[in-house]
Amino acid sequence: MMRIGRQWTELQGARDWDGLLNPLDGALRGELVRYGEFVRAAYASFDFDGGAPSSYGSCRFPTSSLLRRSGLPETGYRVTGILHAASTSAPGWLSCRSSYIGYVAVCDDEDEIERLGRRDVVIAFRGTATCGEWVDNFKSTLTHLPPRSGDGEAAPPMVESGFWRLFTTPGEAHGSLQQQVRGEVQRIVSEYGGEGMPPLSITVTGHSLGAALAVLTAYDITTNSPMQRHGGGDDDDGEAPMVTAVSFGGPRVGNAAFRRRLEESGGKVLRVVNSNDVVTKVPGFPVDGDDCGGGAREGDAPARRKPRLPRWLVSKMGWEYSDVGRELRLCSQGDTARNVVASHDLDLYLKLVAACTY
């Protein structure tokens, strides 16, 4: 694989991917496919069948063999934690209250660390699987994020209520997904951060619902984590990890104030979008006075002008969403382009990225 040590910060979004998207940089293409494979492993390790009622929604493999048994035998990463999300949205007889949603893995292979130019931490999320998650997906009105001291914004940050519920609802046997991620990230930074250690990056990636959770996770790490505020902890002089979200087929997550706060915190988001994928166009509507380009730059692939609605009307409906981060827009062809389900498929996304040369 290509050695990227000298350009890893650019590939992770240090310059907002300027000059790397059109045409798509070869090294970035390889990294996007690699992170997509980590998401595919989150799907492959989810128990969709449930031979016993208690096994449905669980992780099929132990951490020691999860990547290998999910089709990734030689990544140089080691899974350190399994993540669960709890939903209370569906009726009791339909709901799987707490389900395996993804995992955390740390690069611990010296050759791979040298190739990457840093020690990378991957947080990978699958897409929607359980009935409760499907119900939460459709709770598309915006909800306020908890206020922070000193907040004086005229338009406070807001996010999709169903995604936020999944992120913050505690499970029966564990804390919320938010708490699980915070605990594992803090542990990893304490173990691997600090002076004399390789630089540390955190890459959060997901598909569909998992893409929305990836953006929320990146936001939470960069805005609320003590490691970000204190550079690795009170006893650590190292720099805070660079945090990047790589989103495949993700829906909109929050409003323009949410986007601004994430950008101001230093979190980076790259959205990989199939033009034919309806999921990337919901929820909400573009509004007058908002570029809705999620950080589009001169030289990006031209996008079709989106119809706009008056801001007051969309705000009154509770659907004043904004796209977050930079966008890599792809386009499927032929029968796939007319198939709503196929246009959203993760495997199609990875094929489009692998074939992208524009």
Tab-separated table of C-alpha atoms in Angstrom:
chain	number	residue	atom	x	y	z
A	1	MET	CA	0.000	0.000	0.000
A	2	MET	CA	1.022	3.605	-0.599
A	3	ARG	CA	3.133	5.286	2.076
A	4	ILE	CA	1.307	8.430	3.173
A	5	GLY	CA	3.267	9.495	6.243
A	6	ARG	CA	4.306	12.858	4.827
A	7	GLN	CA	0.804	13.887	3.800
A	8	TRP	CA	-1.375	12.244	6.404
A	9	THR	CA	-2.635	15.505	7.931
A	10	GLU	CA	-3.807	16.728	4.514
A	11	LEU	CA	-5.534	13.408	3.830
A	12	GLN	CA	-7.281	13.714	7.204
A	13	GLY	CA	-8.557	17.192	6.291
A	14	ALA	CA	-6.025	19.641	7.760
A	15	ARG	CA	-6.578	21.885	4.708
A	16	ASP	CA	-10.209	20.825	4.224
A	17	TRP	CA	-9.144	18.537	1.368
A	18	ASP	CA	-8.396	21.498	-0.910
A	19	GLY	CA	-6.977	20.234	-4.200
A	20	LEU	CA	-7.639	16.566	-3.324
A	21	LEU	CA	-11.242	16.055	-4.439
A	22	ASN	CA	-11.347	17.183	-8.063
A	23	PRO	CA	-9.628	15.180	-9.349
A	24	LEU	CA	-9.690	12.673	-6.496
A	25	ASP	CA	-6.186	12.223	-5.111
A	26	GLY	CA	-4.938	8.639	-5.413
A	27	ALA	CA	-3.760	8.419	-1.813
A	28	LEU	CA	-7.070	9.807	-0.541
A	29	ARG	CA	-8.950	7.317	-2.706
A	30	GLY	CA	-7.053	4.469	-1.049
A	31	GLU	CA	-7.747	5.832	2.428
A	32	LEU	CA	-11.477	6.213	1.745
A	33	VAL	CA	-11.745	2.633	0.525
A	34	ARG	CA	-9.737	1.457	3.548
A	35	TYR	CA	-12.055	3.212	5.993
A	36	GLY	CA	-15.076	1.923	4.098
A	37	GLU	CA	-13.778	-1.606	4.662
A	38	PHE	CA	-13.756	-0.937	8.402
A	39	VAL	CA	-17.441	0.013	8.143
A	40	ARG	CA	-18.143	-3.125	6.148
A	41	ALA	CA	-16.601	-5.122	9.015
A	42	ALA	CA	-19.084	-3.497	11.422
A	43	TYR	CA	-21.920	-4.833	9.253
A	44	ALA	CA	-20.313	-8.267	8.836
A	45	SER	CA	-19.891	-8.723	12.592
A	46	PHE	CA	-23.523	-7.793	13.424
A	47	ASP	CA	-25.841	-10.737	14.173
A	48	PHE	CA	-28.760	-10.214	11.780
A	49	ASP	CA	-30.110	-13.776	12.159
A	50	GLY	CA	-30.280	-14.366	15.878
A	51	GLY	CA	-30.160	-18.154	16.260
A	52	ALA	CA	-31.372	-17.448	19.790
A	53	PRO	CA	-33.562	-14.470	20.748
A	54	SER	CA	-30.811	-13.116	22.959
A	55	SER	CA	-28.202	-13.150	20.189
A	56	TYR	CA	-30.009	-10.936	17.658
A	57	GLY	CA	-28.370	-7.531	17.520
A	58	SER	CA	-25.169	-8.673	19.215
A	59	CYS	CA	-21.614	-8.815	17.890
A	60	ARG	CA	-20.918	-12.186	16.299
A	61	PHE	CA	-17.184	-12.253	17.023
A	62	PRO	CA	-14.845	-11.606	19.954
A	63	THR	CA	-12.660	-8.522	19.765
A	64	SER	CA	-9.509	-10.596	19.223
A	65	SER	CA	-10.764	-11.969	15.898
A	66	LEU	CA	-13.443	-9.471	14.821
A	67	LEU	CA	-11.536	-7.876	11.947
A	68	ARG	CA	-10.119	-11.148	10.644
A	69	ARG	CA	-13.460	-12.964	10.742
A	70	SER	CA	-15.181	-9.967	9.151
A	71	GLY	CA	-12.917	-10.144	6.099
A	72	LEU	CA	-10.013	-7.876	7.170
A	73	PRO	CA	-7.155	-10.219	8.096
A	74	GLU	CA	-4.201	-7.828	7.788
A	75	THR	CA	-5.074	-4.291	8.812
A	76	GLY	CA	-2.430	-3.664	11.470
A	77	TYR	CA	-5.279	-2.614	13.805
A	78	ARG	CA	-6.484	-4.270	17.016
A	79	VAL	CA	-10.093	-3.967	18.208
A	80	THR	CA	-10.111	-2.564	21.729
A	81	GLY	CA	-13.814	-2.010	22.342
A	82	ILE	CA	-17.304	-3.005	21.202
A	83	LEU	CA	-19.915	-0.243	21.049
A	84	HIS	CA	-23.659	-0.508	21.656
A	85	ALA	CA	-26.544	1.875	21.046
A	86	ALA	CA	-29.876	1.722	22.844
A	87	SER	CA	-33.229	2.631	21.349
A	88	THR	CA	-36.501	3.124	23.190
A	89	SER	CA	-38.455	4.231	20.131
A	90	ALA	CA	-40.124	1.075	18.835
A	91	PRO	CA	-42.932	-0.782	20.651
A	92	GLY	CA	-41.586	-3.302	23.141
A	93	TRP	CA	-42.364	-6.347	21.030
A	94	LEU	CA	-40.481	-4.846	18.060
A	95	SER	CA	-37.588	-3.176	19.794
A	96	CYS	CA	-34.127	-4.545	20.366
A	97	ARG	CA	-33.340	-2.172	23.204
A	98	SER	CA	-29.567	-2.332	22.970
A	99	SER	CA	-27.643	-3.433	19.902
A	100	TYR	CA	-24.068	-3.738	18.715
A	101	ILE	CA	-23.464	-0.641	16.583
A	102	GLY	CA	-19.706	-0.676	15.940
A	103	TYR	CA	-16.256	-0.911	17.422
A	104	VAL	CA	-13.048	0.930	18.261
A	105	ALA	CA	-9.716	-0.265	16.837
A	106	VAL	CA	-6.175	1.017	17.357
A	107	CYS	CA	-3.300	0.690	14.918
A	108	ASP	CA	-0.616	-1.222	16.820
A	109	ASP	CA	1.534	-2.535	13.964
A	110	GLU	CA	4.833	-0.653	13.732
A	111	ASP	CA	5.086	-0.994	9.946
A	112	GLU	CA	1.552	0.348	9.489
A	113	ILE	CA	2.203	3.206	11.917
A	114	GLU	CA	5.252	4.135	9.868
A	115	ARG	CA	3.278	3.908	6.603
A	116	LEU	CA	0.475	6.080	7.992
A	117	GLY	CA	2.790	8.564	9.684
A	118	ARG	CA	0.867	8.285	12.958
A	119	ARG	CA	-1.007	5.880	15.203
A	120	ASP	CA	-4.589	5.882	13.956
A	121	VAL	CA	-7.691	5.056	15.990
A	122	VAL	CA	-10.750	3.950	14.007
A	123	ILE	CA	-14.292	4.187	15.338
A	124	ALA	CA	-16.561	2.394	12.836
A	125	PHE	CA	-20.374	2.328	12.837
A	126	ARG	CA	-22.791	0.195	10.818
A	127	GLY	CA	-26.036	1.508	9.370
A	128	THR	CA	-29.638	0.901	10.414
A	129	ALA	CA	-30.541	-2.670	11.366
A	130	THR	CA	-33.078	-2.871	14.218
A	131	CYS	CA	-36.708	-1.803	14.345
A	132	GLY	CA	-36.001	0.799	17.010
A	133	GLU	CA	-33.286	2.355	14.855
A	134	TRP	CA	-35.651	2.583	11.896
A	135	VAL	CA	-38.155	4.435	14.074
A	136	ASP	CA	-35.451	6.795	15.353
A	137	ASN	CA	-34.401	7.533	11.755
A	138	PHE	CA	-37.786	9.098	11.101
A	139	LYS	CA	-37.720	11.386	14.160
A	140	SER	CA	-36.408	14.148	11.960
A	141	THR	CA	-37.319	17.261	13.923
A	142	LEU	CA	-34.377	19.157	15.399
A	143	THR	CA	-33.568	19.160	19.095
A	144	HIS	CA	-31.284	21.542	21.011
A	145	LEU	CA	-27.891	20.319	22.115
A	146	PRO	CA	-27.116	20.771	25.815
A	147	PRO	CA	-25.991	24.379	26.410
A	148	ARG	CA	-22.363	25.153	27.198
A	149	SER	CA	-21.125	27.814	29.581
A	150	GLY	CA	-20.667	31.101	27.760
A	151	ASP	CA	-23.024	30.179	24.926
A	152	GLY	CA	-24.576	33.312	23.481
A	153	GLU	CA	-25.416	32.216	19.966
A	154	ALA	CA	-28.559	33.666	18.448
A	155	ALA	CA	-29.194	30.354	16.665
A	156	PRO	CA	-28.145	27.522	19.014
A	157	PRO	CA	-26.809	24.229	17.639
A	158	MET	CA	-29.521	21.657	16.996
A	159	VAL	CA	-29.406	18.052	15.723
A	160	GLU	CA	-31.861	15.428	14.515
A	161	SER	CA	-33.737	14.174	17.573
A	162	GLY	CA	-33.695	10.469	16.634
A	163	PHE	CA	-29.944	10.367	16.021
A	164	TRP	CA	-29.316	12.247	19.271
A	165	ARG	CA	-31.548	9.811	21.164
A	166	LEU	CA	-29.566	6.833	19.885
A	167	PHE	CA	-26.303	8.567	20.763
A	168	THR	CA	-27.245	9.522	24.313
A	169	THR	CA	-29.687	6.850	25.582
A	170	PRO	CA	-28.103	4.516	28.168
A	171	GLY	CA	-28.459	0.773	27.670
A	172	GLU	CA	-29.449	-1.785	30.267
A	173	ALA	CA	-25.940	-3.210	30.639
A	174	HIS	CA	-23.806	-0.201	29.680
A	175	GLY	CA	-23.782	3.554	29.374
A	176	SER	CA	-24.893	5.480	26.331
A	177	LEU	CA	-22.963	5.276	23.077
A	178	GLN	CA	-21.679	8.769	23.881
A	179	GLN	CA	-20.347	7.589	27.253
A	180	GLN	CA	-18.800	4.438	25.791
A	181	VAL	CA	-16.916	6.377	23.133
A	182	ARG	CA	-15.731	9.004	25.603
A	183	GLY	CA	-14.412	6.355	27.977
A	184	GLU	CA	-12.593	4.362	25.310
A	185	VAL	CA	-11.081	7.438	23.648
A	186	GLN	CA	-9.859	8.738	26.988
A	187	ARG	CA	-8.288	5.376	27.787
A	188	ILE	CA	-6.554	5.161	24.393
A	189	VAL	CA	-5.252	8.728	24.532
A	190	SER	CA	-3.915	8.121	28.040
A	191	GLU	CA	-2.121	4.971	26.874
A	192	TYR	CA	-0.802	6.110	23.495
A	193	GLY	CA	-0.645	9.910	23.680
A	194	GLY	CA	2.093	12.044	25.059
A	195	GLU	CA	5.613	13.194	24.404
A	196	GLY	CA	7.803	10.776	22.492
A	197	MET	CA	4.849	8.812	21.093
A	198	PRO	CA	3.774	8.794	17.417
A	199	PRO	CA	1.152	11.408	16.518
A	200	LEU	CA	-2.371	10.196	17.228
A	201	SER	CA	-5.409	10.547	14.965
A	202	ILE	CA	-9.020	9.546	15.524
A	203	THR	CA	-11.005	8.623	12.414
A	204	VAL	CA	-14.743	8.103	12.911
A	205	THR	CA	-16.455	6.455	9.975
A	206	GLY	CA	-19.858	5.031	9.166
A	207	HIS	CA	-22.532	4.408	6.571
A	208	SER	CA	-26.124	5.697	6.590
A	209	LEU	CA	-27.226	5.913	10.252
A	210	GLY	CA	-23.616	5.107	11.137
A	211	ALA	CA	-22.494	8.155	9.153
A	212	ALA	CA	-24.791	10.371	11.237
A	213	LEU	CA	-23.421	8.823	14.442
A	214	ALA	CA	-19.878	9.369	13.135
A	215	VAL	CA	-20.533	13.107	12.762
A	216	LEU	CA	-22.070	13.299	16.252
A	217	THR	CA	-19.100	11.380	17.661
A	218	ALA	CA	-16.580	13.697	16.000
A	219	TYR	CA	-18.524	16.668	17.362
A	220	ASP	CA	-18.597	15.218	20.875
A	221	ILE	CA	-14.872	14.404	20.924
A	222	THR	CA	-13.794	17.809	19.637
A	223	THR	CA	-16.164	19.959	21.681
A	224	ASN	CA	-16.555	18.093	24.976
A	225	SER	CA	-13.598	15.797	25.462
A	226	PRO	CA	-11.085	16.870	28.139
A	227	MET	CA	-8.333	15.394	25.897
A	228	GLN	CA	-9.132	17.989	23.253
A	229	ARG	CA	-9.220	20.849	25.724
A	230	HIS	CA	-6.090	19.855	27.639
A	231	GLY	CA	-4.046	18.131	24.955
A	232	GLY	CA	-4.155	14.573	26.214
A	233	GLY	CA	-4.883	15.064	29.890
A	234	ASP	CA	-3.582	17.031	32.840
A	235	ASP	CA	-0.403	14.985	33.075
A	236	ASP	CA	0.282	14.882	29.360
A	237	ASP	CA	2.113	17.462	27.296
A	238	GLY	CA	1.209	15.893	23.933
A	239	GLU	CA	-1.032	17.492	21.352
A	240	ALA	CA	-4.685	16.549	21.124
A	241	PRO	CA	-5.470	13.974	18.419
A	242	MET	CA	-6.708	15.151	15.042
A	243	VAL	CA	-10.376	14.092	14.689
A	244	THR	CA	-11.866	13.315	11.269
A	245	ALA	CA	-15.250	11.882	10.294
A	246	VAL	CA	-15.560	9.979	7.002
A	247	SER	CA	-19.220	9.635	6.088
A	248	PHE	CA	-20.624	7.256	3.439
A	249	GLY	CA	-24.206	7.893	2.317
A	250	GLY	CA	-24.980	9.930	5.405
A	251	PRO	CA	-28.163	11.911	6.029
A	252	ARG	CA	-28.107	15.480	7.303
A	253	VAL	CA	-27.448	15.690	11.037
A	254	GLY	CA	-27.960	19.239	12.296
A	255	ASN	CA	-28.515	22.907	11.571
A	256	ALA	CA	-26.084	25.563	10.402
A	257	ALA	CA	-25.136	26.471	13.997
A	258	PHE	CA	-24.179	22.835	14.621
A	259	ARG	CA	-22.047	22.878	11.487
A	260	ARG	CA	-20.308	26.089	12.545
A	261	ARG	CA	-19.532	24.831	16.039
A	262	LEU	CA	-18.073	21.599	14.682
A	263	GLU	CA	-15.906	23.530	12.232
A	264	GLU	CA	-14.759	25.937	14.958
A	265	SER	CA	-13.809	23.008	17.210
A	266	GLY	CA	-11.367	21.726	14.587
A	267	GLY	CA	-13.315	18.590	13.705
A	268	LYS	CA	-13.131	17.607	10.036
A	269	VAL	CA	-15.888	15.911	8.051
A	270	LEU	CA	-15.664	14.426	4.555
A	271	ARG	CA	-19.017	13.313	3.149
A	272	VAL	CA	-18.948	10.755	0.348
A	273	VAL	CA	-22.248	11.186	-1.517
A	274	ASN	CA	-23.882	9.332	-4.411
A	275	SER	CA	-25.999	11.853	-6.345
A	276	ASN	CA	-28.685	9.188	-6.789
A	277	ASP	CA	-28.868	8.336	-3.086
A	278	VAL	CA	-32.009	9.876	-1.575
A	279	VAL	CA	-30.739	9.317	1.988
A	280	THR	CA	-28.102	12.039	1.502
A	281	LYS	CA	-30.852	14.550	0.644
A	282	VAL	CA	-32.809	14.176	3.894
A	283	PRO	CA	-33.960	15.265	6.387
A	284	GLY	CA	-34.817	18.913	5.961
A	285	PHE	CA	-34.611	21.391	3.107
A	286	PRO	CA	-32.000	23.848	1.836
A	287	VAL	CA	-32.987	27.381	2.852
A	288	ASP	CA	-32.434	30.919	1.598
A	289	GLY	CA	-29.268	32.467	3.037
A	290	ASP	CA	-27.489	29.152	3.668
A	291	ASP	CA	-24.905	27.897	1.171
A	292	CYS	CA	-25.813	24.299	2.150
A	293	GLY	CA	-22.618	23.243	0.455
A	294	GLY	CA	-21.021	22.061	3.624
A	295	GLY	CA	-17.788	23.887	2.958
A	296	ALA	CA	-17.689	23.637	-0.812
A	297	ARG	CA	-14.596	25.237	-2.333
A	298	GLU	CA	-13.579	26.574	-5.695
A	299	GLY	CA	-12.584	23.653	-7.881
A	300	ASP	CA	-15.023	21.163	-6.356
A	301	ALA	CA	-17.161	19.187	-8.780
A	302	PRO	CA	-20.120	21.332	-9.868
A	303	ALA	CA	-23.333	20.560	-8.032
A	304	ARG	CA	-26.854	21.043	-9.332
A	305	ARG	CA	-28.540	24.123	-7.845
A	306	LYS	CA	-30.891	22.987	-5.099
A	307	PRO	CA	-34.371	24.484	-4.728
A	308	ARG	CA	-34.612	26.779	-1.706
A	309	LEU	CA	-37.403	27.498	0.741
A	310	PRO	CA	-37.783	30.598	2.915
A	311	ARG	CA	-35.830	30.217	6.148
A	312	TRP	CA	-38.810	31.267	8.310
A	313	LEU	CA	-40.964	28.489	6.854
A	314	VAL	CA	-38.393	25.727	7.263
A	315	SER	CA	-37.526	26.950	10.761
A	316	LYS	CA	-41.192	26.864	11.761
A	317	MET	CA	-41.387	23.267	10.513
A	318	GLY	CA	-38.327	22.342	12.596
A	319	TRP	CA	-36.427	21.175	9.500
A	320	GLU	CA	-33.746	23.830	9.084
A	321	TYR	CA	-30.886	21.430	8.340
A	322	SER	CA	-27.455	22.127	6.857
A	323	ASP	CA	-24.902	19.850	5.216
A	324	VAL	CA	-21.704	19.453	7.261
A	325	GLY	CA	-18.109	19.293	6.058
A	326	ARG	CA	-16.670	18.840	2.568
A	327	GLU	CA	-18.410	16.744	-0.033
A	328	LEU	CA	-17.064	14.184	-2.500
A	329	ARG	CA	-19.959	13.725	-4.907
A	330	LEU	CA	-20.098	10.571	-7.004
A	331	CYS	CA	-22.754	9.298	-9.413
A	332	SER	CA	-23.897	5.751	-10.139
A	333	GLN	CA	-24.953	4.826	-13.671
A	334	GLY	CA	-27.365	2.454	-15.404
A	335	ASP	CA	-29.989	0.430	-13.540
A	336	THR	CA	-28.342	1.147	-10.198
A	337	ALA	CA	-29.045	4.853	-10.591
A	338	ARG	CA	-32.788	4.135	-10.746
A	339	ASN	CA	-32.798	1.751	-7.792
A	340	VAL	CA	-33.262	3.563	-4.479
A	341	VAL	CA	-31.939	0.692	-2.365
A	342	ALA	CA	-28.955	-0.104	-4.594
A	343	SER	CA	-27.984	3.588	-4.778
A	344	HIS	CA	-27.512	3.610	-0.991
A	345	ASP	CA	-25.564	0.352	-0.706
A	346	LEU	CA	-22.148	0.602	0.975
A	347	ASP	CA	-20.556	-1.796	-1.529
A	348	LEU	CA	-21.666	0.488	-4.371
A	349	TYR	CA	-20.134	3.470	-2.575
A	350	LEU	CA	-16.795	1.715	-2.275
A	351	LYS	CA	-16.886	0.678	-5.935
A	352	LEU	CA	-17.617	4.266	-6.972
A	353	VAL	CA	-14.757	5.593	-4.865
A	354	ALA	CA	-12.342	2.961	-6.183
A	355	ALA	CA	-13.273	3.831	-9.764
A	356	CYS	CA	-13.277	7.612	-9.260
A	357	THR	CA	-10.671	9.504	-11.289
A	358	TYR	CA	-12.354	12.906	-11.808
